[in-house]
Short mmCIF file of C-alpha atoms in Angstrom, two decimals:
data_model
loop_
_atom_site.label_atom_id
_atom_site.label_comp_id
_atom_site.label_asym_id
_atom_site.label_seq_id
_atom_site.Cartn_x
_atom_site.Cartn_y
_atom_site.Cartn_z
CA MET W 1 102.60 97.98 102.24
CA LYS W 2 99.94 98.56 99.71
CA ARG W 3 99.72 96.84 96.39
CA MET W 4 97.56 98.09 93.54
CA ILE W 5 97.10 98.00 89.79
CA ILE W 6 96.73 101.30 87.94
CA THR W 7 95.82 101.94 84.36
CA ALA W 8 96.46 105.09 82.41
CA GLY W 9 93.36 105.72 80.23
CA VAL W 10 92.02 102.61 78.55
CA ALA W 11 91.25 102.96 74.84
CA LEU W 12 88.61 100.64 73.42
CA MET W 13 88.12 99.24 69.93
CA MET W 14 86.41 95.95 69.05
CA ALA W 15 86.72 94.24 65.73
CA ALA W 16 83.47 93.47 63.86
CA CYS W 17 82.86 89.91 62.73
CA GLY W 18 83.22 90.72 59.06
CA GLU W 19 86.28 92.94 59.33
CA SER W 20 88.89 90.22 58.98
CA GLU W 21 91.35 92.65 57.41
CA ARG W 22 92.12 94.25 60.77
CA GLU W 23 95.45 93.36 62.33
CA TYR W 24 94.01 93.37 65.84
CA ASP W 25 90.90 92.32 67.71
CA ALA W 26 91.01 94.70 70.66
CA THR W 27 93.06 97.60 71.95
CA GLY W 28 93.97 99.03 75.31
CA THR W 29 96.85 100.35 77.36
CA PHE W 30 99.72 98.70 79.21
CA GLU W 31 99.80 98.58 82.98
CA ALA W 32 102.02 97.08 85.66
CA THR W 33 101.66 95.80 89.19
CA GLU W 34 102.63 98.65 91.47
CA THR W 35 103.77 98.61 95.09
CA THR W 36 103.79 101.61 97.39
CA VAL W 37 106.37 101.24 100.16
CA PHE W 38 105.38 102.83 103.48
CA ALA W 39 107.35 103.71 106.61
CA GLU W 40 106.79 101.11 109.32
CA GLN W 41 108.42 103.17 112.09
CA SER W 42 108.52 106.86 112.98
CA GLY W 43 111.73 108.86 113.09
CA ALA W 44 114.27 110.79 111.08
CA LEU W 45 115.22 109.21 107.77
CA LEU W 46 118.97 108.77 108.25
CA THR W 47 119.66 107.19 104.85
CA PHE W 48 117.53 106.89 101.72
CA GLY W 49 119.14 105.64 98.52
CA VAL W 50 116.15 105.73 96.17
CA ASN W 51 115.86 107.68 92.94
CA GLU W 52 113.16 107.65 90.32
CA GLY W 53 114.02 105.28 87.50
CA ASP W 54 116.19 103.01 89.65
CA ASN W 55 115.82 99.28 89.06
CA ILE W 56 115.86 97.61 92.48
CA GLU W 57 116.05 93.95 93.39
CA ALA W 58 113.72 92.40 95.96
CA GLY W 59 115.02 92.41 99.54
CA ARG W 60 117.43 95.30 99.05
CA GLU W 61 117.80 97.78 101.93
CA VAL W 62 117.31 101.29 100.57
CA GLY W 63 116.89 103.38 103.73
CA LEU W 64 117.13 103.57 107.50
CA VAL W 65 114.91 105.30 110.06
CA ASP W 66 116.65 106.48 113.26
CA THR W 67 117.02 103.46 115.57
CA MET W 68 118.68 105.02 118.62
CA GLN W 69 115.67 105.21 120.97
CA THR W 70 114.59 101.68 120.15
CA TRP W 71 118.12 100.37 120.72
CA LEU W 72 118.34 102.14 124.09
CA LYS W 73 115.03 100.59 125.20
CA ILE W 74 116.38 97.15 124.32
CA GLN W 75 119.50 97.78 126.42
CA GLN W 76 117.32 98.92 129.33
CA LEU W 77 115.22 95.77 129.18
CA LEU W 78 118.29 93.54 128.98
CA ALA W 79 119.62 95.20 132.14
CA THR W 80 116.24 94.67 133.82
CA LYS W 81 116.41 90.97 132.92
CA GLU W 82 119.78 90.70 134.62
CA VAL W 83 118.29 92.23 137.78
CA TYR W 84 115.49 89.66 137.75
CA GLN W 85 118.01 86.85 137.28
CA SER W 86 120.13 88.09 140.19
CA GLN W 87 117.07 88.19 142.48
CA LYS W 88 116.20 84.53 141.91
CA PRO W 89 116.80 82.66 145.19
CA ASP W 90 119.21 79.77 145.49
CA MET W 91 116.69 77.34 146.95
CA GLU W 92 119.09 74.56 147.90
CA ARG W 93 121.35 76.90 149.84
CA GLN W 94 118.52 78.64 151.67
CA ILE W 95 116.89 75.42 152.81
CA ALA W 96 120.14 73.58 153.55
CA ALA W 97 120.19 74.65 157.22
CA THR W 98 116.59 73.58 157.78
CA ARG W 99 117.28 70.24 156.07
CA GLN W 100 120.24 69.67 158.39
CA GLN W 101 118.17 70.52 161.49
CA LEU W 102 115.42 68.18 160.29
CA ALA W 103 117.90 65.35 159.72
CA LYS W 104 119.29 65.79 163.27
CA ALA W 105 115.78 65.90 164.73
CA GLN W 106 114.83 62.70 162.90
CA HIS W 107 118.00 61.02 164.18
CA ASP W 108 117.17 62.08 167.77
CA GLU W 109 113.60 60.84 167.33
CA GLN W 110 114.86 57.43 166.27
CA ARG W 111 117.32 57.28 169.15
CA TYR W 112 114.62 58.17 171.71
CA ARG W 113 112.26 55.64 170.16
CA GLU W 114 114.85 52.91 170.80
CA LEU W 115 115.50 54.14 174.36
CA VAL W 116 111.79 54.24 175.16
CA ALA W 117 111.40 50.74 173.73
CA ASP W 118 114.18 49.54 176.05
CA GLY W 119 112.64 51.41 179.02
CA ALA W 120 115.74 53.58 179.33
CA ALA W 121 113.94 56.90 178.68
CA PRO W 122 110.50 58.34 179.39
CA SER W 123 107.98 58.49 176.52
CA LYS W 124 107.76 62.29 176.89
CA MET W 125 111.24 62.61 175.42
CA LEU W 126 110.06 60.69 172.32
CA ASP W 127 106.96 62.87 172.05
CA ASP W 128 109.10 66.03 172.21
CA ALA W 129 111.47 64.67 169.58
CA SER W 130 108.57 63.73 167.25
CA SER W 131 107.02 67.17 167.72
CA GLN W 132 110.34 68.83 166.80
CA VAL W 133 110.52 66.75 163.62
CA LYS W 134 107.00 67.82 162.59
CA VAL W 135 107.79 71.50 163.23
CA LEU W 136 110.93 71.37 161.14
CA GLN W 137 109.09 69.55 158.34
CA LYS W 138 106.46 72.31 158.25
CA GLN W 139 109.19 74.95 158.24
CA LEU W 140 110.92 73.23 155.31
CA GLU W 141 107.67 72.99 153.33
CA ALA W 142 106.93 76.68 153.96
CA GLN W 143 110.42 77.69 152.86
CA VAL W 144 110.22 75.62 149.67
CA SER W 145 106.77 77.03 148.85
CA SER W 146 107.86 80.62 149.44
CA LEU W 147 111.06 80.29 147.44
CA SER W 148 109.23 78.51 144.58
CA THR W 149 106.63 81.30 144.41
CA SER W 150 109.35 83.93 144.32
CA THR W 151 111.21 82.03 141.60
CA ARG W 152 108.07 81.66 139.45
CA ALA W 153 107.27 85.36 139.79
CA LEU W 154 110.77 86.34 138.70
CA ASP W 155 110.63 83.85 135.81
CA LYS W 156 107.37 85.43 134.60
CA GLN W 157 108.86 88.91 134.84
CA THR W 158 111.86 87.71 132.86
CA ALA W 159 109.56 86.15 130.22
CA ALA W 160 107.62 89.42 129.96
CA ALA W 161 110.88 91.29 129.45
CA ASP W 162 111.83 88.79 126.72
CA VAL W 163 108.56 89.51 124.91
CA GLN W 164 109.20 93.25 125.13
CA VAL W 165 112.71 92.76 123.79
CA SER W 166 111.31 90.75 120.86
CA GLN W 167 108.80 93.52 120.14
CA LEU W 168 111.53 96.14 120.17
CA LYS W 169 113.76 94.02 117.94
CA ASP W 170 110.88 93.78 115.48
CA MET W 171 110.55 97.57 115.62
CA LEU W 172 114.30 97.82 115.09
CA ARG W 173 114.03 95.55 112.03
CA LYS W 174 111.23 97.70 110.62
CA CYS W 175 113.48 100.76 110.81
CA HIS W 176 115.39 99.21 107.90
CA ILE W 177 113.52 100.03 104.69
CA VAL W 178 113.65 96.97 102.43
CA THR W 179 112.10 96.58 98.99
CA PRO W 180 109.37 93.90 99.07
CA THR W 181 109.74 93.02 95.40
CA LYS W 182 111.85 93.82 92.39
CA GLY W 183 110.89 96.68 90.14
CA THR W 184 111.48 100.20 88.87
CA VAL W 185 111.00 103.23 91.10
CA LEU W 186 108.19 105.34 89.63
CA GLU W 187 107.79 108.06 92.25
CA LYS W 188 109.76 109.22 95.27
CA TYR W 189 107.89 111.00 98.06
CA VAL W 190 110.53 111.83 100.71
CA GLU W 191 114.18 112.84 100.99
CA ARG W 192 116.94 111.84 103.38
CA GLY W 193 116.77 113.77 106.65
CA GLU W 194 112.99 114.15 106.69
CA PHE W 195 110.92 112.95 109.64
CA VAL W 196 108.61 110.12 108.64
CA SER W 197 105.74 108.60 110.59
CA VAL W 198 104.22 105.13 110.47
CA GLY W 199 102.20 104.71 107.29
CA LYS W 200 103.82 107.57 105.38
CA PRO W 201 104.41 106.67 101.70
CA LEU W 202 108.12 106.65 100.86
CA PHE W 203 108.20 105.63 97.21
CA LYS W 204 106.27 103.75 94.56
CA MET W 205 107.72 101.00 92.41
CA ALA W 206 106.39 98.73 89.68
CA ASP W 207 107.42 95.43 88.13
CA THR W 208 108.04 96.59 84.56
CA GLU W 209 109.40 93.26 83.40
CA GLU W 210 106.06 91.49 83.61
CA MET W 211 103.42 93.84 82.24
CA TYR W 212 99.81 93.57 81.15
CA LEU W 213 97.72 94.94 78.34
CA ARG W 214 94.22 95.70 79.60
CA ALA W 215 91.68 95.52 76.78
CA TYR W 216 87.97 94.87 76.31
CA VAL W 217 86.21 92.22 74.23
CA THR W 218 82.61 91.68 73.22
CA SER W 219 80.50 88.74 74.37
CA VAL W 220 80.92 87.27 70.86
CA GLN W 221 84.72 87.44 71.12
CA LEU W 222 84.55 86.07 74.64
CA GLN W 223 83.34 82.72 73.33
CA HIS W 224 86.61 82.21 71.45
CA ILE W 225 89.16 83.07 74.16
CA GLN W 226 90.23 81.38 77.38
CA LEU W 227 92.71 81.75 80.22
CA GLY W 228 96.24 80.73 79.28
CA GLN W 229 95.59 81.23 75.58
CA GLN W 230 98.55 82.59 73.66
CA VAL W 231 97.94 85.76 71.66
CA LYS W 232 99.87 88.38 69.74
CA VAL W 233 100.39 91.76 71.37
CA PHE W 234 101.55 94.89 69.57
CA ALA W 235 103.01 97.92 71.32
CA ASP W 236 102.17 101.09 69.42
CA TYR W 237 104.92 103.71 69.58
CA GLY W 238 103.09 106.10 67.27
CA GLY W 239 104.00 107.17 63.77
CA GLY W 240 103.34 103.67 62.49
CA GLN W 241 106.01 102.18 64.77
CA ARG W 242 104.82 98.87 66.28
CA GLN W 243 106.54 95.99 68.01
CA GLU W 244 105.15 92.50 68.46
CA TYR W 245 105.28 90.51 71.72
CA LYS W 246 104.07 87.06 72.74
CA GLY W 247 101.20 87.36 75.18
CA VAL W 248 99.11 85.10 77.37
CA ILE W 249 95.58 85.84 78.56
CA ALA W 250 96.05 86.07 82.32
CA TRP W 251 92.64 87.33 83.45
CA ILE W 252 89.10 87.60 82.12
CA SER W 253 86.60 89.67 84.05
CA SER W 254 83.57 87.82 85.36
CA ARG W 255 81.52 91.01 85.20
CA SER W 256 80.33 92.70 82.04
CA GLU W 257 80.36 96.44 81.41
CA PHE W 258 78.41 98.71 79.09
CA THR W 259 80.44 101.03 76.87
CA PRO W 260 79.70 103.86 76.65
CA LYS W 261 78.21 104.11 80.11
CA THR W 262 74.96 105.79 79.16
CA ILE W 263 71.33 104.77 79.03
CA LEU W 264 71.06 102.08 76.36
CA THR W 265 68.27 100.60 74.34
CA ASP W 266 67.87 96.88 73.64
CA ASP W 267 69.47 97.38 70.24
CA GLU W 268 72.65 98.63 71.84
CA ARG W 269 73.36 95.46 73.85
CA ALA W 270 76.17 94.71 71.41
CA ASP W 271 78.14 97.23 73.47
CA LEU W 272 78.32 94.74 76.34
CA VAL W 273 82.04 94.13 76.91
CA TYR W 274 84.38 92.27 79.27
CA ALA W 275 87.78 93.39 80.49
CA ILE W 276 90.77 91.11 79.95
CA LYS W 277 94.44 91.31 80.85
CA VAL W 278 97.16 89.93 78.60
CA ALA W 279 100.54 89.26 80.21
CA ILE W 280 103.76 89.96 78.31
CA HIS W 281 107.44 89.86 79.16
CA ASN W 282 108.74 93.39 78.67
CA ASP W 283 112.11 93.97 77.01
CA GLY W 284 112.24 97.47 78.45
CA ALA W 285 110.58 99.19 75.51
CA VAL W 286 106.97 99.04 76.75
CA LYS W 287 106.00 101.79 79.17
CA ILE W 288 103.05 102.11 81.53
CA GLY W 289 100.13 103.79 79.78
CA MET W 290 101.42 103.03 76.30
CA TYR W 291 98.79 102.15 73.70
CA GLY W 292 98.65 98.51 72.57
CA GLU W 293 96.73 96.05 70.45
CA VAL W 294 95.96 92.34 70.78
CA LYS W 295 95.32 89.76 68.07
CA PHE W 296 93.72 86.52 69.18
CA VAL W 297 95.23 83.31 67.94
CA THR W 298 92.94 80.31 67.58
CA PRO W 299 93.81 77.87 70.38
#
């Protein structure tokens, strides 16, 4: 999603030091923070409940891109996970027979050891019994190692499938078009039923409750203003109709500009100006691009 600030034609007027009769110190136009909402998944736009002029709250779902293929892929992966789970060996069952044989061989070894100690059996019988124990121990170790390797491999395959499912669920979530912030819909770029691709603009909205007046001040005026300073803002409706708002200086540019932007002489350095933005709370009457004036109040 792309956020940007746009301004519709800034008008500039700076008050001279001796012209105290003016009701304003600088002029400009009102602007708002705009957000362009883009499609995050490709597919047919099944629903799209957006119209220009709508006031929408943040987090509201306003559209849905076709989710069928993504949902089917999730079901396929879930079935694959079940296959992996069913292939995992039951280690204790598969080595139970070998364990039992080893236990019997160890019992025979002990019995022959006692017989040989009493002279009732030849030592070869003890050697054979000990050899059988060692063989069965090696067989048990090999079985455990093989079954453990198989189990680990299936666990990794299952984990990989889990990651893929999570990716697809994220894609599924992105099929739901949700407003990132509150605001008024300014422009609508698509209609329900259209095919949209990733990155395609769907609509543009702006926060028209908190607006800004962008104006320019001279370096002389700059010395008397500061961030957070309260000022008076006037919205000009034309025909002498003006409305006053409380404003706060929210931004002062750190870079100067020359106005007009032509080749200047040293005598024209008074045209060095700085952009500022004054924040106001809009009651619904101020529109983007409307002309406005600002009167600085001594802090």
